mmCIF file of C-alpha atoms and ligand atoms in Angstrom:
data_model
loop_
_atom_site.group_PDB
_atom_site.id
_atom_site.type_symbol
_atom_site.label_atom_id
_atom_site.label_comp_id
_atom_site.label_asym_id
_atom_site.label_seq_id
_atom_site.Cartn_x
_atom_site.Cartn_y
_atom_site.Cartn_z
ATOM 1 C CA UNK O 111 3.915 19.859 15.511
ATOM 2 C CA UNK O 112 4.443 17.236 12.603
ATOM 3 C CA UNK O 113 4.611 18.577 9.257
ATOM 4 C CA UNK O 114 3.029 15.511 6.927
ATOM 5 C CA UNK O 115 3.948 16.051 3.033
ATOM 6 C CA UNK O 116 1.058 14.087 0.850
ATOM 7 C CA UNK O 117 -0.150 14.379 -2.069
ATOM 8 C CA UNK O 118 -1.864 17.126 -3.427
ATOM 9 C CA UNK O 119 -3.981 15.368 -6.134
ATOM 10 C CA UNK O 120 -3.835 12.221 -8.163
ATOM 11 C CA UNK O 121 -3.563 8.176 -7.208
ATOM 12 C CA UNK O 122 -2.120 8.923 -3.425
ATOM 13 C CA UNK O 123 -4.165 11.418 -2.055
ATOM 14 C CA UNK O 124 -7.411 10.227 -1.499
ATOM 15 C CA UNK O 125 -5.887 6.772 0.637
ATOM 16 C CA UNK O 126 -3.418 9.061 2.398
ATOM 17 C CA UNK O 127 -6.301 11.329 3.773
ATOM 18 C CA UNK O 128 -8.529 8.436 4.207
ATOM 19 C CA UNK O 129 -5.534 6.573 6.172
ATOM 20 C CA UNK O 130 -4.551 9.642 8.547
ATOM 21 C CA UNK O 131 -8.702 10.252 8.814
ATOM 22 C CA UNK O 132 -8.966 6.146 10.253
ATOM 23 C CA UNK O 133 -6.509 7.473 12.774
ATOM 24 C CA UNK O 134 -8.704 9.463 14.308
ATOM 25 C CA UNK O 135 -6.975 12.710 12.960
ATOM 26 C CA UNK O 136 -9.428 15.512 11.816
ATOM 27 C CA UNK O 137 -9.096 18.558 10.352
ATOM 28 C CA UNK O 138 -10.906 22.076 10.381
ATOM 29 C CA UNK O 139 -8.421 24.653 8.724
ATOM 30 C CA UNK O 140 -7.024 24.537 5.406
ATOM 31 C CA UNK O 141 -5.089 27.395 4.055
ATOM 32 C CA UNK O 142 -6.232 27.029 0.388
ATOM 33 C CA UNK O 143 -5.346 23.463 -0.016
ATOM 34 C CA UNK O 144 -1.533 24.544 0.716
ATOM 35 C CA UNK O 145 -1.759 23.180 4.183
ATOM 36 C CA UNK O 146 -3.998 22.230 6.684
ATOM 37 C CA UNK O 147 -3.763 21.595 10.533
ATOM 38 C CA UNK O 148 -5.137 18.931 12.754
ATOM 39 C CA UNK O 149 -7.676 19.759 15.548
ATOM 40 C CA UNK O 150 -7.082 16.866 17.880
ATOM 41 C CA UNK O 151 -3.492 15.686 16.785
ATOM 42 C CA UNK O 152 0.039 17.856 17.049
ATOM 43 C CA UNK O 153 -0.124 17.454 12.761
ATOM 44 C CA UNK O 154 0.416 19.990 9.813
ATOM 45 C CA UNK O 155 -0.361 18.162 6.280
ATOM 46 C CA UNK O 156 1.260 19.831 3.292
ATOM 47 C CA UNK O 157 -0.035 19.249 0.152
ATOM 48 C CA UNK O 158 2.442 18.627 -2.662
ATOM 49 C CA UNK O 159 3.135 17.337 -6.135
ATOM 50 C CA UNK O 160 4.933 13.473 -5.431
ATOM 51 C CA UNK O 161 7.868 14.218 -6.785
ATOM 52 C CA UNK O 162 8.735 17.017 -4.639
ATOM 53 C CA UNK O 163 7.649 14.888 -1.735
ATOM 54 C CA UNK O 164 11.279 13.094 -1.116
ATOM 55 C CA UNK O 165 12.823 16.253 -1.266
ATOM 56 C CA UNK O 166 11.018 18.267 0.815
ATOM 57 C CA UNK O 167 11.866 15.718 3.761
ATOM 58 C CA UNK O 168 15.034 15.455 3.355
ATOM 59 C CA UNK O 169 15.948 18.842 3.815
ATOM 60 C CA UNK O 170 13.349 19.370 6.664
ATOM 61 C CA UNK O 171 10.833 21.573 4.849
ATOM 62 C CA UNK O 172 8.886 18.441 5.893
ATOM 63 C CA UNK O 173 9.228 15.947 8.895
ATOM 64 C CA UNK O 174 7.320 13.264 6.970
ATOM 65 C CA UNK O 175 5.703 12.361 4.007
ATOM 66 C CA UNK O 176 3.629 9.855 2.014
ATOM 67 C CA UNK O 177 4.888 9.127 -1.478
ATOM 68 C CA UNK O 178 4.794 5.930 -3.815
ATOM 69 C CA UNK O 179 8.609 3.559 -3.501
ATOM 70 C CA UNK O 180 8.599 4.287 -7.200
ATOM 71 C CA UNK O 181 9.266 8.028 -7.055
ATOM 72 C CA UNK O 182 11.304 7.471 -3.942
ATOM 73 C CA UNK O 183 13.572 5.266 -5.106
ATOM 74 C CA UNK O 184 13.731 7.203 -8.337
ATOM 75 C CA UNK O 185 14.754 10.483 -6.638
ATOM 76 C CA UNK O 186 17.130 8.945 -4.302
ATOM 77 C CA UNK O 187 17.025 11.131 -1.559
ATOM 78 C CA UNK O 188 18.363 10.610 1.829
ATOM 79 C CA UNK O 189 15.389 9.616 4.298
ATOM 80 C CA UNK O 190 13.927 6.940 6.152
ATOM 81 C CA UNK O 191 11.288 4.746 5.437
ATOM 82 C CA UNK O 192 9.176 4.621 8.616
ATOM 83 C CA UNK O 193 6.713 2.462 7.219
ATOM 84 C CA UNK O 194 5.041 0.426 4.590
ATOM 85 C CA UNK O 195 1.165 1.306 3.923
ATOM 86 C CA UNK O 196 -0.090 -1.280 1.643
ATOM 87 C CA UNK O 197 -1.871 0.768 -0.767
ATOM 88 C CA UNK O 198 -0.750 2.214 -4.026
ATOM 89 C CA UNK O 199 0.656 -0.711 -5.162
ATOM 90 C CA UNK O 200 1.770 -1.205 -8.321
ATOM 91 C CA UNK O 201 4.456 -2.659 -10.263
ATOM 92 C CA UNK O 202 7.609 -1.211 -12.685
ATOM 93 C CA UNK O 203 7.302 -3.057 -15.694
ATOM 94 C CA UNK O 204 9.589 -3.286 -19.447
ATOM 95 C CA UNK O 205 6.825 -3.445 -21.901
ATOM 96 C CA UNK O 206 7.562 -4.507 -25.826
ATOM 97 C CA UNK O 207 5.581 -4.064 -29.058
ATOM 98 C CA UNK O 208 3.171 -7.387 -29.071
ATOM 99 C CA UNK O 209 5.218 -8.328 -32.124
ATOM 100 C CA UNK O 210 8.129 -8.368 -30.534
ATOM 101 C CA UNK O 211 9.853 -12.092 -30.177
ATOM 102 C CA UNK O 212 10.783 -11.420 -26.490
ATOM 103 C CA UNK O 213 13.002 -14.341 -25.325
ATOM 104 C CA UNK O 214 14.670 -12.592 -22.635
ATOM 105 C CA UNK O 215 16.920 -9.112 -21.606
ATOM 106 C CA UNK O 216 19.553 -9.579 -23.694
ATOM 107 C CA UNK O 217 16.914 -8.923 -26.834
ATOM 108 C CA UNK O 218 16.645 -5.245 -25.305
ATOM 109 C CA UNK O 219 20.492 -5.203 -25.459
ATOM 110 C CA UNK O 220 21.475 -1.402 -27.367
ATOM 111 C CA UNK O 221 17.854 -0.864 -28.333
ATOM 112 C CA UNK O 222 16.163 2.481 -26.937
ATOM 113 C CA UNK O 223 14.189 2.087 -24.139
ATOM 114 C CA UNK O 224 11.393 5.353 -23.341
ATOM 115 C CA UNK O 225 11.210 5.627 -18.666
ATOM 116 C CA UNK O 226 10.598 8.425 -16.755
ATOM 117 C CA UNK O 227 12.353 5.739 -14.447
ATOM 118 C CA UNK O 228 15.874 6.309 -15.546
ATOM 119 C CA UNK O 229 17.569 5.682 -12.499
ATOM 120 C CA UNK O 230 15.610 2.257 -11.337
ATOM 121 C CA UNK O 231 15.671 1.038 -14.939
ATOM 122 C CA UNK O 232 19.571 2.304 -15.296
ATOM 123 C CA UNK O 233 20.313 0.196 -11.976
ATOM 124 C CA UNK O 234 18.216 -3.043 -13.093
ATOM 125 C CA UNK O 235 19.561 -2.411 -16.410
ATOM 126 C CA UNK O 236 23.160 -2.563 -14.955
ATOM 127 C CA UNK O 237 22.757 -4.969 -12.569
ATOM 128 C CA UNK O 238 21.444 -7.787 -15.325
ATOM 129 C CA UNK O 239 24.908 -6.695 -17.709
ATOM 130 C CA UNK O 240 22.501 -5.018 -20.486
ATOM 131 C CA UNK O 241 23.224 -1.431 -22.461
ATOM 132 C CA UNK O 242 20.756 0.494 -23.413
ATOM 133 C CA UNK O 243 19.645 3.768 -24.413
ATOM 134 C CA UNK O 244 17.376 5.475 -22.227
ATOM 135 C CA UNK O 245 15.134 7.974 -23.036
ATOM 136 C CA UNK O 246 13.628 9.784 -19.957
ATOM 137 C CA UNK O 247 10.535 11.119 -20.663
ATOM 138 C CA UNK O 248 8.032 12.495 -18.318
ATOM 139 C CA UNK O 249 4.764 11.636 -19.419
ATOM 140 C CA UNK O 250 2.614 9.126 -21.610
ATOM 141 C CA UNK O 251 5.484 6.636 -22.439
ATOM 142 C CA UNK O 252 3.134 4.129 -23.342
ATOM 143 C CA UNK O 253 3.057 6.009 -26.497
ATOM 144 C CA UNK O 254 7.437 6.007 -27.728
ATOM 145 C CA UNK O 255 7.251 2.967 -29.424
ATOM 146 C CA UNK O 256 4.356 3.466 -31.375
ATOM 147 C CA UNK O 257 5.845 7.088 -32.382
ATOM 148 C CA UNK O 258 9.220 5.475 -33.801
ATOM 149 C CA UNK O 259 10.533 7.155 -29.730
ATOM 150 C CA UNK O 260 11.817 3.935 -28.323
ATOM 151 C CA UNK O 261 11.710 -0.120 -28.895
ATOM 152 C CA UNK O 262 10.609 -0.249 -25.740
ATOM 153 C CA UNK O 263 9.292 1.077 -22.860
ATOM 154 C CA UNK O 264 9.650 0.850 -18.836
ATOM 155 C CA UNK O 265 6.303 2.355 -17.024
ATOM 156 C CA UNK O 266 4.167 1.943 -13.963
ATOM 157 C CA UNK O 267 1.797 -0.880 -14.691
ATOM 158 C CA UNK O 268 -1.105 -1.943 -12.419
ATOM 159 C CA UNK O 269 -3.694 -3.443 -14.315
ATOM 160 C CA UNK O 270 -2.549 -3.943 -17.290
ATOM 161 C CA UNK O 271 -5.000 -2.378 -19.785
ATOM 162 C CA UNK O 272 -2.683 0.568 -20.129
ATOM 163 C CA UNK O 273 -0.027 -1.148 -21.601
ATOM 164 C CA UNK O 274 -2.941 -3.923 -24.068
ATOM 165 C CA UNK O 275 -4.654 -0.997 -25.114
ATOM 166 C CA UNK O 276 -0.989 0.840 -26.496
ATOM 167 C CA UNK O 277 -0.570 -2.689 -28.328
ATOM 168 C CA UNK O 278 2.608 -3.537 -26.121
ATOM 169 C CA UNK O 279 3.132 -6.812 -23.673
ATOM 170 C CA UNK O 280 4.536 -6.970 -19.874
ATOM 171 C CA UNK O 281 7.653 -8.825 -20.126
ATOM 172 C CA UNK O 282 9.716 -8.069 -17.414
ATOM 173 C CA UNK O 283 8.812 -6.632 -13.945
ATOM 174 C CA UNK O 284 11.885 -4.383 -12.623
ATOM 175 C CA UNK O 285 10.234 -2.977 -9.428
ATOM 176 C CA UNK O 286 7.427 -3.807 -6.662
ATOM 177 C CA UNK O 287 6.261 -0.311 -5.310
ATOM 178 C CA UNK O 288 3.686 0.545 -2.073
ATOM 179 C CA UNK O 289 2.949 4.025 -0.627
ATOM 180 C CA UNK O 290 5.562 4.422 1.787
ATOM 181 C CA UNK O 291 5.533 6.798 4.909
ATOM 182 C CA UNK O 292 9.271 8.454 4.984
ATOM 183 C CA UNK O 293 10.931 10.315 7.493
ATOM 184 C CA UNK O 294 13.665 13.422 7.892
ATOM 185 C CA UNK O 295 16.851 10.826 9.213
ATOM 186 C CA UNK O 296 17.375 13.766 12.061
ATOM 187 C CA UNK O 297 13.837 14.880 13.628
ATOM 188 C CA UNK O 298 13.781 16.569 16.718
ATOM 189 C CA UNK O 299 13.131 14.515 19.770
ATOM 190 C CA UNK O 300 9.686 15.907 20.120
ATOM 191 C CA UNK O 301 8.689 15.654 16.601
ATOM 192 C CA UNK O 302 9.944 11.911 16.582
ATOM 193 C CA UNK O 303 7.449 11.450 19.373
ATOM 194 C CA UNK O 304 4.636 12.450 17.619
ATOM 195 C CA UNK O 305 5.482 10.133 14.797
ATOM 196 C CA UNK O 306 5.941 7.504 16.504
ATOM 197 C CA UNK O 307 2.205 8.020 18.094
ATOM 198 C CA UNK O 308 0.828 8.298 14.409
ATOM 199 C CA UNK O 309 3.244 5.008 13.645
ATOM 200 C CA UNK O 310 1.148 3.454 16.492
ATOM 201 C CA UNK O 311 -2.377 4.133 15.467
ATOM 202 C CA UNK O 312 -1.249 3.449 11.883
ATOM 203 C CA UNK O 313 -0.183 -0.086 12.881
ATOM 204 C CA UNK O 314 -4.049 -0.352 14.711
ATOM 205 C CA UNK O 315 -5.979 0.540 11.903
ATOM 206 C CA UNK O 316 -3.531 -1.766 9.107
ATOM 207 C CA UNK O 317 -3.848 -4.716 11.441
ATOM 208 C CA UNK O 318 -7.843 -4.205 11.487
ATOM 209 C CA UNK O 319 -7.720 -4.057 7.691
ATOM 210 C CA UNK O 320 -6.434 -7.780 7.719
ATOM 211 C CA UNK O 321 -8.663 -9.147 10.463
ATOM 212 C CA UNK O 322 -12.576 -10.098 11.125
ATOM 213 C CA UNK O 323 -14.428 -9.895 14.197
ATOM 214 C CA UNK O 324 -17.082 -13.432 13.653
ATOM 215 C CA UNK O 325 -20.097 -14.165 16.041
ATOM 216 C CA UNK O 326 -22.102 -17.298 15.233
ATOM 217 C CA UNK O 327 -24.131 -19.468 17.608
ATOM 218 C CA UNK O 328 -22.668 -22.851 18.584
ATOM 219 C CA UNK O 329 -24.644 -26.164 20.286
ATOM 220 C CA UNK O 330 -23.066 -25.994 23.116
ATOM 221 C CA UNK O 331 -22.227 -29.959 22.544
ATOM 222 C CA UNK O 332 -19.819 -28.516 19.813
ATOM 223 C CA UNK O 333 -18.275 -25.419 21.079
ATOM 224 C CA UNK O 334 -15.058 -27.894 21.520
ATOM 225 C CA UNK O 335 -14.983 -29.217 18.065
ATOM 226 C CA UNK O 336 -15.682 -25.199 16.702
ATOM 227 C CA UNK O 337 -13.305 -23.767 19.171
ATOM 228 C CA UNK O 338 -10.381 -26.074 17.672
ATOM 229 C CA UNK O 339 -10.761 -24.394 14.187
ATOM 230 C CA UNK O 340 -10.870 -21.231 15.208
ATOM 231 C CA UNK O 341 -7.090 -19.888 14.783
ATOM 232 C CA UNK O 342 -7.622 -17.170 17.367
ATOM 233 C CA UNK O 343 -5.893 -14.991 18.927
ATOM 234 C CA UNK O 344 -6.755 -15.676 22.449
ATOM 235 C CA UNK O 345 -9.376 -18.461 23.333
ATOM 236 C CA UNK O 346 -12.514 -16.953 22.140
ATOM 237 C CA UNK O 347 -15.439 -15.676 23.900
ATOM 238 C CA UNK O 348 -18.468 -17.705 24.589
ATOM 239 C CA UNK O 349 -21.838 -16.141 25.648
ATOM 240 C CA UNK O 350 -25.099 -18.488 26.657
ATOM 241 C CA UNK O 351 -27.836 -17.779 24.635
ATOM 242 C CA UNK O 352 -31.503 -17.207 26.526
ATOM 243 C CA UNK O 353 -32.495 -20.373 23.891
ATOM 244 C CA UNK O 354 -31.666 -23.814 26.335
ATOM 245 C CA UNK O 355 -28.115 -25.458 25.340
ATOM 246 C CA UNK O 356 -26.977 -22.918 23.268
ATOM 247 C CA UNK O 357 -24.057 -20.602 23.030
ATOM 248 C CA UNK O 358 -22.666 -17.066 21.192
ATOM 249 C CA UNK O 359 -19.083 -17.580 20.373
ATOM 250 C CA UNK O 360 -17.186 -14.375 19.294
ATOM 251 C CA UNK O 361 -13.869 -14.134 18.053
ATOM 252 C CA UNK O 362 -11.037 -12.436 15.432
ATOM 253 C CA UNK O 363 -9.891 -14.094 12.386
ATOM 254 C CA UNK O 364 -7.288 -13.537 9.871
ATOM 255 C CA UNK O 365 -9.508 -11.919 6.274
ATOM 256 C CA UNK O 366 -7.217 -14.287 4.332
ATOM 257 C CA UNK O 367 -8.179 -17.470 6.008
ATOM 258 C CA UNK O 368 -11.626 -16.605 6.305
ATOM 259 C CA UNK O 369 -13.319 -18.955 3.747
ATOM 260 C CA UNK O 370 -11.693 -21.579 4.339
ATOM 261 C CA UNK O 371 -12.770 -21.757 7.968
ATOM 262 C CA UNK O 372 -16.890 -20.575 7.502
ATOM 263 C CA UNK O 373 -17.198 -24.168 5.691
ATOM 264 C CA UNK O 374 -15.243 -25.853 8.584
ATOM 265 C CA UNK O 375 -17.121 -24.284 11.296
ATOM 266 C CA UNK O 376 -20.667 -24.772 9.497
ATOM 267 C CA UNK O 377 -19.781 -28.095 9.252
ATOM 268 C CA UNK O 378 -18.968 -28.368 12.541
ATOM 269 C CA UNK O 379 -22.223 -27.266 13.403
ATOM 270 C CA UNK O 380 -21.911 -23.371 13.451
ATOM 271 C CA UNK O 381 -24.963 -21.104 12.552
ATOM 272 C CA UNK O 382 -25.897 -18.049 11.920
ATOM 273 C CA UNK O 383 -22.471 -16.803 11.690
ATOM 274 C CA UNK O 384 -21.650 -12.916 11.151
ATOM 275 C CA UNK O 385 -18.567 -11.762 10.255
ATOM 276 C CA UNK O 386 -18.119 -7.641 11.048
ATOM 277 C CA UNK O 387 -15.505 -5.529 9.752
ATOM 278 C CA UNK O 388 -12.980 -4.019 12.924
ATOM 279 C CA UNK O 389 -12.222 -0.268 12.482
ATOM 280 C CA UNK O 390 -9.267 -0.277 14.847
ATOM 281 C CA UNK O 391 -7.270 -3.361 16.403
ATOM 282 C CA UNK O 392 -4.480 -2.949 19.420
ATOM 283 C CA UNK O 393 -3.026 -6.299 20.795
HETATM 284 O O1 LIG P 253 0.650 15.354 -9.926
HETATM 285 P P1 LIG P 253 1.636 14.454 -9.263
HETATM 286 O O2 LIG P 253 3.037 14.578 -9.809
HETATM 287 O O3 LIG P 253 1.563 14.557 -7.766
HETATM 288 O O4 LIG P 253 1.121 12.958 -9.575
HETATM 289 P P2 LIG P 253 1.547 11.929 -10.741
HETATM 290 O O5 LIG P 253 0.673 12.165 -11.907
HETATM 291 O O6 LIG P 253 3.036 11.936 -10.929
HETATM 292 O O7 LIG P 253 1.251 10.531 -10.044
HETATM 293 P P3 LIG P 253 -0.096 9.679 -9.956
HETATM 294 O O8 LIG P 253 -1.092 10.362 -9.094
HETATM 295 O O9 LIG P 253 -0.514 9.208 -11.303
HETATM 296 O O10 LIG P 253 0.489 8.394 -9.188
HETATM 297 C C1 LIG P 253 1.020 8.499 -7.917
HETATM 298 C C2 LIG P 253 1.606 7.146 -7.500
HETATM 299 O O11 LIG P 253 0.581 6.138 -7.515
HETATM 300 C C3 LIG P 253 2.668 6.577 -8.413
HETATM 301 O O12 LIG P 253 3.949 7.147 -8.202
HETATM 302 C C4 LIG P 253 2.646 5.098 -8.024
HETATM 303 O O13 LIG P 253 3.404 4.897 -6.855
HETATM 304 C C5 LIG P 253 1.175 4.859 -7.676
HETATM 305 N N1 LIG P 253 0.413 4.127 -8.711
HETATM 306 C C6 LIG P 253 -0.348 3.031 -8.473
HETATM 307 C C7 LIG P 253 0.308 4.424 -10.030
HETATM 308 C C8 LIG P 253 -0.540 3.454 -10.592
HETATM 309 N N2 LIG P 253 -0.925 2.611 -9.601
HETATM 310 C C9 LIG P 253 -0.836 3.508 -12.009
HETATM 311 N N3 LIG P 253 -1.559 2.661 -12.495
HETATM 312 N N4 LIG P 253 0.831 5.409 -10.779
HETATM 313 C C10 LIG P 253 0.544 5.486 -12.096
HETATM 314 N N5 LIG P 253 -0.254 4.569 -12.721
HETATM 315 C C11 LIG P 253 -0.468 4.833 -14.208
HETATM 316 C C12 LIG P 253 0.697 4.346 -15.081
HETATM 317 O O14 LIG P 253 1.653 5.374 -15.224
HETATM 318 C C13 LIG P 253 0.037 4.026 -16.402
HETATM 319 O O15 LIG P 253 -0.139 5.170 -17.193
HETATM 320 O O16 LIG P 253 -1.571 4.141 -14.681
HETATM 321 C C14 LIG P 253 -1.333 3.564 -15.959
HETATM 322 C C15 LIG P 253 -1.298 2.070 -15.885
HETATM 323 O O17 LIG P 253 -2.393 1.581 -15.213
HETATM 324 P P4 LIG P 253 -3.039 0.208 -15.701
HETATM 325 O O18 LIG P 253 -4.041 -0.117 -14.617
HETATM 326 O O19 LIG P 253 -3.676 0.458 -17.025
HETATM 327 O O20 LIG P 253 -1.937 -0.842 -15.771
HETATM 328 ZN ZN1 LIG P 254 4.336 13.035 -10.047
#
């Protein structure tokens, strides 16, 4: 059995359960929303505030766990990263007063800066030869410089609208973050196993996420021509069509070049093209 730390409620949850749910993992017991236990998977999910997440699997009260690189990094704990998950993502930001003339760090040089960062913004800090104050706080920073707390301020930023709102501006990004899955550096043979089975179905349903299955029907005259846009994987699969001289090509296409190629392959003499979402994708 696996034990999985996520989160218990707030910005991770809701994509961890949804991720761990498009493996194929389902649940039917939950012990008050404390833990819960998989019905068709060797898996135990715990659920937990984020911050206690890095914690937790590093001294083994957890195998696993899915927290944001922000809070991991932050807490500095001694695991693994087994893998990246793509959602969450977000950015560490220093934000100023819009009145501020910002030129560049060495403005924020011995002014008072409000984080609940202070380790990531004490490294960057550091590592660009500027000394500051820091003021850890733990909640609504966007607020210190307007209360007279701080000149400035280093927060989580993902939109923006946060930070315009609180009258500051983005002028410096310290930090990329993702959800990250970690791992205990010293699981158990057996328990690395089953990890290594949810790394596997995790890698099936992120490659899906970035791929398209297409169908369209083709002259057969121009399957050629279409065939040589088509950045496949394999050759694609063509299927006559009961209509005389016609054909049903199928194939998989990367989401981020699919524009791009619809007008190529129209123009090539494609029709009726369907593109379908893929729920799961092994090569
Ligand atoms: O209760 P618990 O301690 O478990 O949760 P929490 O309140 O500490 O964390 P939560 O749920 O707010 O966020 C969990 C994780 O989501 C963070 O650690 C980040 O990795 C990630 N994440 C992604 C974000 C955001 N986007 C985000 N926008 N975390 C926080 N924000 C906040 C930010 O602090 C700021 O107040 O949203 C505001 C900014 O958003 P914009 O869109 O206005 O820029
Ligand atoms: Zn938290």
């Amino acid at each position: 059995m696996l034990r999985l730390a996520i989160q218990k409620s707030g910005r991770l949850n809701e994509d961890s359960l949804k991720l761990i749910k498009e493996c194929g993992i389902s649940f039917t017991q939950s012990d008050g929303k404390l833990k819960s236990e998989a019905c068709n998977f060797p898996i135990e999910l715990l659920y937990l505030r984020d911050d206690d997440i890095p914690q937790y699997v590093a001294d083994g009260t957890a195998d696993a766990g899915i927290v944001g690189e922000n809070v991991l990094v932050e807490k500095d704990k001694p695991v693994f990263i087994a893998d990246r998950l793509g959602f969450a993502k977000c950015r560490l930001s220093l934000a100023v007063p819009k009145e501020f003339e910002y030129k560049g760090l060495h403005n924020l040089q011995n002014l008072k800066i409000a984080t609940s960062y202070p380790k990531i913004l004490g490294d960057y800090l550091a590592k660009n030869g500027i000394k500051a104050q820091i003021h850890q706080i733990s909640g609504s920073v966007e607020i210190a410089p307007s209360i007279g707390l701080a000149n400035a301020i280093c927060d989580i930023v993902s939109s923006g609208s946060t930070l315009l709102s609180n009258g500051l501006k983005e002028v410096e990004t310290v930090f990329h973050s993702e959800a990250v899955l970690i791992r205990n550096p010293s699981l158990a043979e057996n328990k690395l196993h089953i990890l290594e089975q949810l790394l596997f179905r995790i890698g099936a349903v992120k490659k899906a996420q970035n791929y398209k299955y297409i169908l369209m029907n083709v002259p057969n005259e121009a399957i050629e021509r279409v065939s040589r846009i088509l950045p496949v994987l394999k050759s694609p699969t063509i299927m006559p069509l009961a209509l005389e001289g016609w054909s049903s090509l199928h194939t998989v296409i990367k989401e981020d070049e699919f524009w791009e190629i619809i007008e190529e392959l129209r123009r090539a003499g494609a029709e009726g093209i369907l593109v379908l979402a893929i729920e799961k994708m092994i090569v």
